[in-house]
Amino acid sequence: MADVDNTNLEIPDFVDPGGYGEVSGEMAVPGTVGKTEANEYNTLDEPVRETIMRDLRAVGAKFYHVLYPKEKKALLKEWDLWGPLILCTFLAMMVQGSEDADKHDGGPEFAQVFVIVWLGAAVVTMNTKLLGGTISFFQSVCVLGYCLLPSCFALILCRLILIATQNKLLFALRFIITCVGFVWATFAAMVFLGDSQPSSRKALAVYPIFLFYFVISWLVISHTNV
């Protein structure tokens, strides 16, 4: 039998000359932009309550920027879909038609409102991208969804007016409130999305946004039951 050569194999330690063996980086967390202390914002160790409150503060800050659309990049820095989901759910619950066959008012169903909002936002976003927009798909959906806030406020006021016995004066008041919400929502969306379009194509980008909020406002003004 041949002798077995028990040779000790020594594997040298690998030395990465470029220092690429270690992967490092920072992940942006909503509400923590500009913070440098990573340990303070470790989302793996923090309590669930703190995580929820931080996200709610981030959503509230975006609502504020929609009501006071001065900072153009406010909704684009840390996009999220929590606000649009909340507003879309609220809108669908408030304008859906009655399920009672005797009181059915012809209003849209909950799912129909959901489809109108999300499909409309997707179509407007695709139009923005096809026209050469420089923002991402989800950034555009985020802006369009958050800018539903004025229309939701208009819906709340219209619901309060509907409690009283309706007449032409109250209908005119509802119409004015709905128009204010429509103009406010369209203006806020254009503030955030205007710079993402080439100057020669801004008019083509404005029309779908105008039409999107017009449909939402029509749902608000056409809602006649409480």
PDB file of C-alpha atoms in Angstrom:
ATOM      1  CA  MET A   1       0.000   0.000   0.000  1.00  0.00           C
ATOM      2  CA  ALA A   2       1.321   3.403  -0.946  1.00  0.00           C
ATOM      3  CA  ASP A   3       2.227   5.736   1.835  1.00  0.00           C
ATOM      4  CA  VAL A   4      -0.196   8.573   2.342  1.00  0.00           C
ATOM      5  CA  ASP A   5       1.498  11.917   2.444  1.00  0.00           C
ATOM      6  CA  ASN A   6      -0.174  13.825   5.232  1.00  0.00           C
ATOM      7  CA  THR A   7       0.579  17.298   4.015  1.00  0.00           C
ATOM      8  CA  ASN A   8      -0.672  20.172   6.066  1.00  0.00           C
ATOM      9  CA  LEU A   9      -2.507  22.573   3.792  1.00  0.00           C
ATOM     10  CA  GLU A  10      -2.280  26.096   4.998  1.00  0.00           C
ATOM     11  CA  ILE A  11      -4.821  28.464   3.529  1.00  0.00           C
ATOM     12  CA  PRO A  12      -3.513  31.993   3.723  1.00  0.00           C
ATOM     13  CA  ASP A  13      -5.753  34.728   4.986  1.00  0.00           C
ATOM     14  CA  PHE A  14      -7.381  36.586   2.117  1.00  0.00           C
ATOM     15  CA  VAL A  15      -6.475  40.215   2.045  1.00  0.00           C
ATOM     16  CA  ASP A  16      -8.774  42.474   0.077  1.00  0.00           C
ATOM     17  CA  PRO A  17      -6.440  45.141  -1.337  1.00  0.00           C
ATOM     18  CA  GLY A  18      -9.325  47.403  -2.275  1.00  0.00           C
ATOM     19  CA  GLY A  19     -11.249  47.084   0.952  1.00  0.00           C
ATOM     20  CA  TYR A  20     -14.332  45.726  -0.814  1.00  0.00           C
ATOM     21  CA  GLY A  21     -14.885  42.801   1.513  1.00  0.00           C
ATOM     22  CA  GLU A  22     -17.059  44.808   3.865  1.00  0.00           C
ATOM     23  CA  VAL A  23     -20.446  46.070   2.745  1.00  0.00           C
ATOM     24  CA  SER A  24     -21.547  49.253   4.384  1.00  0.00           C
ATOM     25  CA  GLY A  25     -24.148  51.875   3.751  1.00  0.00           C
ATOM     26  CA  GLU A  26     -27.128  53.762   5.123  1.00  0.00           C
ATOM     27  CA  MET A  27     -30.814  53.107   4.646  1.00  0.00           C
ATOM     28  CA  ALA A  28     -33.103  56.119   4.714  1.00  0.00           C
ATOM     29  CA  VAL A  29     -35.917  55.797   7.227  1.00  0.00           C
ATOM     30  CA  PRO A  30     -38.969  58.104   6.940  1.00  0.00           C
ATOM     31  CA  GLY A  31     -38.620  61.054   9.280  1.00  0.00           C
ATOM     32  CA  THR A  32     -34.862  60.606   9.841  1.00  0.00           C
ATOM     33  CA  VAL A  33     -33.328  62.366   6.854  1.00  0.00           C
ATOM     34  CA  GLY A  34     -30.378  64.462   7.933  1.00  0.00           C
ATOM     35  CA  LYS A  35     -29.779  62.447  11.115  1.00  0.00           C
ATOM     36  CA  THR A  36     -26.262  61.065  11.462  1.00  0.00           C
ATOM     37  CA  GLU A  37     -26.503  58.944  14.610  1.00  0.00           C
ATOM     38  CA  ALA A  38     -27.311  55.480  13.256  1.00  0.00           C
ATOM     39  CA  ASN A  39     -27.800  53.891  16.682  1.00  0.00           C
ATOM     40  CA  GLU A  40     -30.522  56.358  17.528  1.00  0.00           C
ATOM     41  CA  TYR A  41     -32.596  55.263  14.534  1.00  0.00           C
ATOM     42  CA  ASN A  42     -32.104  51.513  14.609  1.00  0.00           C
ATOM     43  CA  THR A  43     -35.549  50.296  13.526  1.00  0.00           C
ATOM     44  CA  LEU A  44     -34.754  46.690  14.467  1.00  0.00           C
ATOM     45  CA  ASP A  45     -34.385  47.448  18.155  1.00  0.00           C
ATOM     46  CA  GLU A  46     -36.833  50.296  18.649  1.00  0.00           C
ATOM     47  CA  PRO A  47     -40.319  49.682  20.109  1.00  0.00           C
ATOM     48  CA  VAL A  48     -43.204  49.120  17.696  1.00  0.00           C
ATOM     49  CA  ARG A  49     -45.023  52.141  19.120  1.00  0.00           C
ATOM     50  CA  GLU A  50     -42.080  54.392  18.276  1.00  0.00           C
ATOM     51  CA  THR A  51     -41.935  53.035  14.729  1.00  0.00           C
ATOM     52  CA  ILE A  52     -45.660  53.648  14.210  1.00  0.00           C
ATOM     53  CA  MET A  53     -45.487  57.155  15.666  1.00  0.00           C
ATOM     54  CA  ARG A  54     -42.512  58.050  13.474  1.00  0.00           C
ATOM     55  CA  ASP A  55     -44.381  56.890  10.366  1.00  0.00           C
ATOM     56  CA  LEU A  56     -47.492  58.819  11.427  1.00  0.00           C
ATOM     57  CA  ARG A  57     -45.413  61.963  11.910  1.00  0.00           C
ATOM     58  CA  ALA A  58     -43.935  61.496   8.425  1.00  0.00           C
ATOM     59  CA  VAL A  59     -47.443  61.135   6.938  1.00  0.00           C
ATOM     60  CA  GLY A  60     -48.647  64.177   8.891  1.00  0.00           C
ATOM     61  CA  ALA A  61     -45.719  66.231   7.606  1.00  0.00           C
ATOM     62  CA  LYS A  62     -46.641  65.356   4.017  1.00  0.00           C
ATOM     63  CA  PHE A  63     -50.269  66.336   4.680  1.00  0.00           C
ATOM     64  CA  TYR A  64     -49.003  69.704   5.896  1.00  0.00           C
ATOM     65  CA  HIS A  65     -46.955  70.201   2.728  1.00  0.00           C
ATOM     66  CA  VAL A  66     -50.058  69.463   0.616  1.00  0.00           C
ATOM     67  CA  LEU A  67     -52.084  72.057   2.512  1.00  0.00           C
ATOM     68  CA  TYR A  68     -49.208  74.525   2.235  1.00  0.00           C
ATOM     69  CA  PRO A  69     -47.446  73.519  -1.026  1.00  0.00           C
ATOM     70  CA  LYS A  70     -44.355  75.664  -0.800  1.00  0.00           C
ATOM     71  CA  GLU A  71     -41.453  73.190  -0.733  1.00  0.00           C
ATOM     72  CA  LYS A  72     -41.478  71.513  -4.138  1.00  0.00           C
ATOM     73  CA  LYS A  73     -39.450  68.426  -3.160  1.00  0.00           C
ATOM     74  CA  ALA A  74     -41.228  67.728   0.136  1.00  0.00           C
ATOM     75  CA  LEU A  75     -43.237  64.747  -1.126  1.00  0.00           C
ATOM     76  CA  LEU A  76     -40.462  63.421  -3.368  1.00  0.00           C
ATOM     77  CA  LYS A  77     -37.650  63.028  -0.817  1.00  0.00           C
ATOM     78  CA  GLU A  78     -39.194  60.126   1.112  1.00  0.00           C
ATOM     79  CA  TRP A  79     -42.132  58.816  -0.879  1.00  0.00           C
ATOM     80  CA  ASP A  80     -44.576  56.394   0.699  1.00  0.00           C
ATOM     81  CA  LEU A  81     -48.064  55.091  -0.045  1.00  0.00           C
ATOM     82  CA  TRP A  82     -49.508  55.196   3.486  1.00  0.00           C
ATOM     83  CA  GLY A  83     -51.115  58.594   3.022  1.00  0.00           C
ATOM     84  CA  PRO A  84     -52.648  57.758  -0.378  1.00  0.00           C
ATOM     85  CA  LEU A  85     -53.998  54.481   1.039  1.00  0.00           C
ATOM     86  CA  ILE A  86     -55.596  56.275   4.002  1.00  0.00           C
ATOM     87  CA  LEU A  87     -57.170  58.963   1.818  1.00  0.00           C
ATOM     88  CA  CYS A  88     -58.352  56.501  -0.812  1.00  0.00           C
ATOM     89  CA  THR A  89     -59.966  54.264   1.827  1.00  0.00           C
ATOM     90  CA  PHE A  90     -61.651  57.260   3.462  1.00  0.00           C
ATOM     91  CA  LEU A  91     -62.904  58.535   0.117  1.00  0.00           C
ATOM     92  CA  ALA A  92     -64.251  55.113  -0.885  1.00  0.00           C
ATOM     93  CA  MET A  93     -66.061  54.671   2.442  1.00  0.00           C
ATOM     94  CA  MET A  94     -67.655  58.111   2.305  1.00  0.00           C
ATOM     95  CA  VAL A  95     -68.919  58.182  -1.281  1.00  0.00           C
ATOM     96  CA  GLN A  96     -69.962  54.565  -1.742  1.00  0.00           C
ATOM     97  CA  GLY A  97     -73.641  54.064  -2.536  1.00  0.00           C
ATOM     98  CA  SER A  98     -76.179  52.620  -0.141  1.00  0.00           C
ATOM     99  CA  GLU A  99     -76.476  48.818  -0.135  1.00  0.00           C
ATOM    100  CA  ASP A 100     -80.151  49.013   0.793  1.00  0.00           C
ATOM    101  CA  ALA A 101     -82.192  48.226  -2.315  1.00  0.00           C
ATOM    102  CA  ASP A 102     -84.954  50.612  -1.190  1.00  0.00           C
ATOM    103  CA  LYS A 103     -82.513  53.484  -0.661  1.00  0.00           C
ATOM    104  CA  HIS A 104     -80.022  52.750  -3.397  1.00  0.00           C
ATOM    105  CA  ASP A 105     -78.824  56.100  -4.772  1.00  0.00           C
ATOM    106  CA  GLY A 106     -76.765  54.849  -7.691  1.00  0.00           C
ATOM    107  CA  GLY A 107     -73.508  55.747  -5.976  1.00  0.00           C
ATOM    108  CA  PRO A 108     -70.305  53.815  -6.704  1.00  0.00           C
ATOM    109  CA  GLU A 109     -69.309  50.747  -4.735  1.00  0.00           C
ATOM    110  CA  PHE A 110     -66.272  50.727  -2.444  1.00  0.00           C
ATOM    111  CA  ALA A 111     -64.177  48.711  -4.914  1.00  0.00           C
ATOM    112  CA  GLN A 112     -65.189  50.975  -7.797  1.00  0.00           C
ATOM    113  CA  VAL A 113     -63.892  54.053  -6.000  1.00  0.00           C
ATOM    114  CA  PHE A 114     -60.664  52.198  -5.194  1.00  0.00           C
ATOM    115  CA  VAL A 115     -60.186  51.283  -8.862  1.00  0.00           C
ATOM    116  CA  ILE A 116     -60.954  54.831 -10.031  1.00  0.00           C
ATOM    117  CA  VAL A 117     -58.382  56.355  -7.682  1.00  0.00           C
ATOM    118  CA  TRP A 118     -55.520  53.893  -8.131  1.00  0.00           C
ATOM    119  CA  LEU A 119     -56.032  53.230 -11.836  1.00  0.00           C
ATOM    120  CA  GLY A 120     -56.398  56.958 -12.484  1.00  0.00           C
ATOM    121  CA  ALA A 121     -53.192  57.698 -10.567  1.00  0.00           C
ATOM    122  CA  ALA A 122     -51.374  54.955 -12.508  1.00  0.00           C
ATOM    123  CA  VAL A 123     -52.567  56.317 -15.875  1.00  0.00           C
ATOM    124  CA  VAL A 124     -51.536  59.876 -14.994  1.00  0.00           C
ATOM    125  CA  THR A 125     -48.160  58.587 -13.825  1.00  0.00           C
ATOM    126  CA  MET A 126     -47.594  56.611 -17.027  1.00  0.00           C
ATOM    127  CA  ASN A 127     -48.433  59.735 -19.028  1.00  0.00           C
ATOM    128  CA  THR A 128     -45.881  61.662 -16.974  1.00  0.00           C
ATOM    129  CA  LYS A 129     -43.204  59.053 -17.647  1.00  0.00           C
ATOM    130  CA  LEU A 130     -43.983  58.881 -21.374  1.00  0.00           C
ATOM    131  CA  LEU A 131     -43.648  62.646 -21.628  1.00  0.00           C
ATOM    132  CA  GLY A 132     -40.115  62.419 -20.246  1.00  0.00           C
ATOM    133  CA  GLY A 133     -40.763  62.923 -16.539  1.00  0.00           C
ATOM    134  CA  THR A 134     -37.705  62.656 -14.312  1.00  0.00           C
ATOM    135  CA  ILE A 135     -39.372  61.155 -11.222  1.00  0.00           C
ATOM    136  CA  SER A 136     -40.075  57.522 -10.471  1.00  0.00           C
ATOM    137  CA  PHE A 137     -43.439  55.787 -10.857  1.00  0.00           C
ATOM    138  CA  PHE A 138     -44.076  55.518  -7.108  1.00  0.00           C
ATOM    139  CA  GLN A 139     -43.030  59.098  -6.444  1.00  0.00           C
ATOM    140  CA  SER A 140     -45.712  60.301  -8.847  1.00  0.00           C
ATOM    141  CA  VAL A 141     -48.362  57.994  -7.337  1.00  0.00           C
ATOM    142  CA  CYS A 142     -47.361  59.254  -3.881  1.00  0.00           C
ATOM    143  CA  VAL A 143     -47.863  62.896  -4.893  1.00  0.00           C
ATOM    144  CA  LEU A 144     -51.191  62.254  -6.641  1.00  0.00           C
ATOM    145  CA  GLY A 145     -52.458  60.278  -3.666  1.00  0.00           C
ATOM    146  CA  TYR A 146     -51.442  62.793  -1.009  1.00  0.00           C
ATOM    147  CA  CYS A 147     -52.962  65.632  -3.017  1.00  0.00           C
ATOM    148  CA  LEU A 148     -56.396  64.013  -2.552  1.00  0.00           C
ATOM    149  CA  LEU A 149     -56.423  65.658   0.885  1.00  0.00           C
ATOM    150  CA  PRO A 150     -58.208  68.898  -0.205  1.00  0.00           C
ATOM    151  CA  SER A 151     -60.909  66.849  -1.952  1.00  0.00           C
ATOM    152  CA  CYS A 152     -61.357  64.776   1.210  1.00  0.00           C
ATOM    153  CA  PHE A 153     -61.785  67.960   3.255  1.00  0.00           C
ATOM    154  CA  ALA A 154     -64.347  69.157   0.713  1.00  0.00           C
ATOM    155  CA  LEU A 155     -66.164  65.829   1.060  1.00  0.00           C
ATOM    156  CA  ILE A 156     -66.347  66.189   4.855  1.00  0.00           C
ATOM    157  CA  LEU A 157     -67.823  69.695   4.583  1.00  0.00           C
ATOM    158  CA  CYS A 158     -70.314  68.553   1.940  1.00  0.00           C
ATOM    159  CA  ARG A 159     -71.419  65.695   4.180  1.00  0.00           C
ATOM    160  CA  LEU A 160     -72.081  68.145   6.991  1.00  0.00           C
ATOM    161  CA  ILE A 161     -74.121  70.354   4.673  1.00  0.00           C
ATOM    162  CA  LEU A 162     -76.152  67.349   3.531  1.00  0.00           C
ATOM    163  CA  ILE A 163     -77.480  66.908   7.075  1.00  0.00           C
ATOM    164  CA  ALA A 164     -79.722  69.936   6.562  1.00  0.00           C
ATOM    165  CA  THR A 165     -82.729  70.041   4.252  1.00  0.00           C
ATOM    166  CA  GLN A 166     -81.321  70.645   0.796  1.00  0.00           C
ATOM    167  CA  ASN A 167     -82.115  73.658  -1.371  1.00  0.00           C
ATOM    168  CA  LYS A 168     -80.448  75.565  -4.197  1.00  0.00           C
ATOM    169  CA  LEU A 169     -78.410  77.710  -1.824  1.00  0.00           C
ATOM    170  CA  LEU A 170     -76.903  74.712  -0.040  1.00  0.00           C
ATOM    171  CA  PHE A 171     -76.177  73.014  -3.355  1.00  0.00           C
ATOM    172  CA  ALA A 172     -74.361  76.151  -4.532  1.00  0.00           C
ATOM    173  CA  LEU A 173     -72.366  76.112  -1.292  1.00  0.00           C
ATOM    174  CA  ARG A 174     -71.426  72.449  -1.829  1.00  0.00           C
ATOM    175  CA  PHE A 175     -70.450  73.254  -5.412  1.00  0.00           C
ATOM    176  CA  ILE A 176     -68.159  76.089  -4.321  1.00  0.00           C
ATOM    177  CA  ILE A 177     -66.513  73.946  -1.634  1.00  0.00           C
ATOM    178  CA  THR A 178     -65.943  71.132  -4.121  1.00  0.00           C
ATOM    179  CA  CYS A 179     -64.432  73.550  -6.659  1.00  0.00           C
ATOM    180  CA  VAL A 180     -62.062  74.942  -4.023  1.00  0.00           C
ATOM    181  CA  GLY A 181     -60.936  71.413  -3.139  1.00  0.00           C
ATOM    182  CA  PHE A 182     -60.467  70.608  -6.824  1.00  0.00           C
ATOM    183  CA  VAL A 183     -58.376  73.710  -7.535  1.00  0.00           C
ATOM    184  CA  TRP A 184     -56.330  73.213  -4.366  1.00  0.00           C
ATOM    185  CA  ALA A 185     -55.580  69.559  -5.165  1.00  0.00           C
ATOM    186  CA  THR A 186     -54.644  70.315  -8.782  1.00  0.00           C
ATOM    187  CA  PHE A 187     -52.433  73.237  -7.784  1.00  0.00           C
ATOM    188  CA  ALA A 188     -50.617  71.232  -5.099  1.00  0.00           C
ATOM    189  CA  ALA A 189     -49.993  68.350  -7.506  1.00  0.00           C
ATOM    190  CA  MET A 190     -48.562  70.718 -10.097  1.00  0.00           C
ATOM    191  CA  VAL A 191     -46.254  72.316  -7.530  1.00  0.00           C
ATOM    192  CA  PHE A 192     -44.698  68.934  -6.753  1.00  0.00           C
ATOM    193  CA  LEU A 193     -44.759  67.471 -10.264  1.00  0.00           C
ATOM    194  CA  GLY A 194     -44.251  70.596 -12.377  1.00  0.00           C
ATOM    195  CA  ASP A 195     -40.456  70.604 -12.356  1.00  0.00           C
ATOM    196  CA  SER A 196     -40.286  66.944 -13.364  1.00  0.00           C
ATOM    197  CA  GLN A 197     -41.606  67.694 -16.855  1.00  0.00           C
ATOM    198  CA  PRO A 198     -39.816  69.321 -19.793  1.00  0.00           C
ATOM    199  CA  SER A 199     -40.995  72.916 -20.156  1.00  0.00           C
ATOM    200  CA  SER A 200     -42.294  72.249 -23.665  1.00  0.00           C
ATOM    201  CA  ARG A 201     -44.567  69.414 -22.471  1.00  0.00           C
ATOM    202  CA  LYS A 202     -46.006  70.783 -19.241  1.00  0.00           C
ATOM    203  CA  ALA A 203     -49.384  71.468 -20.823  1.00  0.00           C
ATOM    204  CA  LEU A 204     -49.664  67.824 -21.891  1.00  0.00           C
ATOM    205  CA  ALA A 205     -48.862  66.737 -18.334  1.00  0.00           C
ATOM    206  CA  VAL A 206     -51.339  69.134 -16.697  1.00  0.00           C
ATOM    207  CA  TYR A 207     -54.424  67.919 -18.556  1.00  0.00           C
ATOM    208  CA  PRO A 208     -54.453  64.318 -17.174  1.00  0.00           C
ATOM    209  CA  ILE A 209     -53.886  65.646 -13.644  1.00  0.00           C
ATOM    210  CA  PHE A 210     -56.726  68.122 -14.143  1.00  0.00           C
ATOM    211  CA  LEU A 211     -58.987  65.314 -15.399  1.00  0.00           C
ATOM    212  CA  PHE A 212     -58.031  62.994 -12.517  1.00  0.00           C
ATOM    213  CA  TYR A 213     -59.024  65.458  -9.796  1.00  0.00           C
ATOM    214  CA  PHE A 214     -62.085  66.516 -11.788  1.00  0.00           C
ATOM    215  CA  VAL A 215     -63.398  62.924 -11.626  1.00  0.00           C
ATOM    216  CA  ILE A 216     -62.708  62.786  -7.879  1.00  0.00           C
ATOM    217  CA  SER A 217     -64.489  66.113  -7.388  1.00  0.00           C
ATOM    218  CA  TRP A 218     -67.439  64.833  -9.409  1.00  0.00           C
ATOM    219  CA  LEU A 219     -67.730  61.907  -6.994  1.00  0.00           C
ATOM    220  CA  VAL A 220     -67.766  64.392  -4.128  1.00  0.00           C
ATOM    221  CA  ILE A 221     -70.417  66.752  -5.539  1.00  0.00           C
ATOM    222  CA  SER A 222     -72.621  63.926  -6.832  1.00  0.00           C
ATOM    223  CA  HIS A 223     -72.770  62.251  -3.427  1.00  0.00           C
ATOM    224  CA  THR A 224     -76.237  63.144  -2.123  1.00  0.00           C
ATOM    225  CA  ASN A 225     -76.896  60.719   0.760  1.00  0.00           C
ATOM    226  CA  VAL A 226     -75.744  60.927   4.371  1.00  0.00           C
TER     227      VAL A 226
END
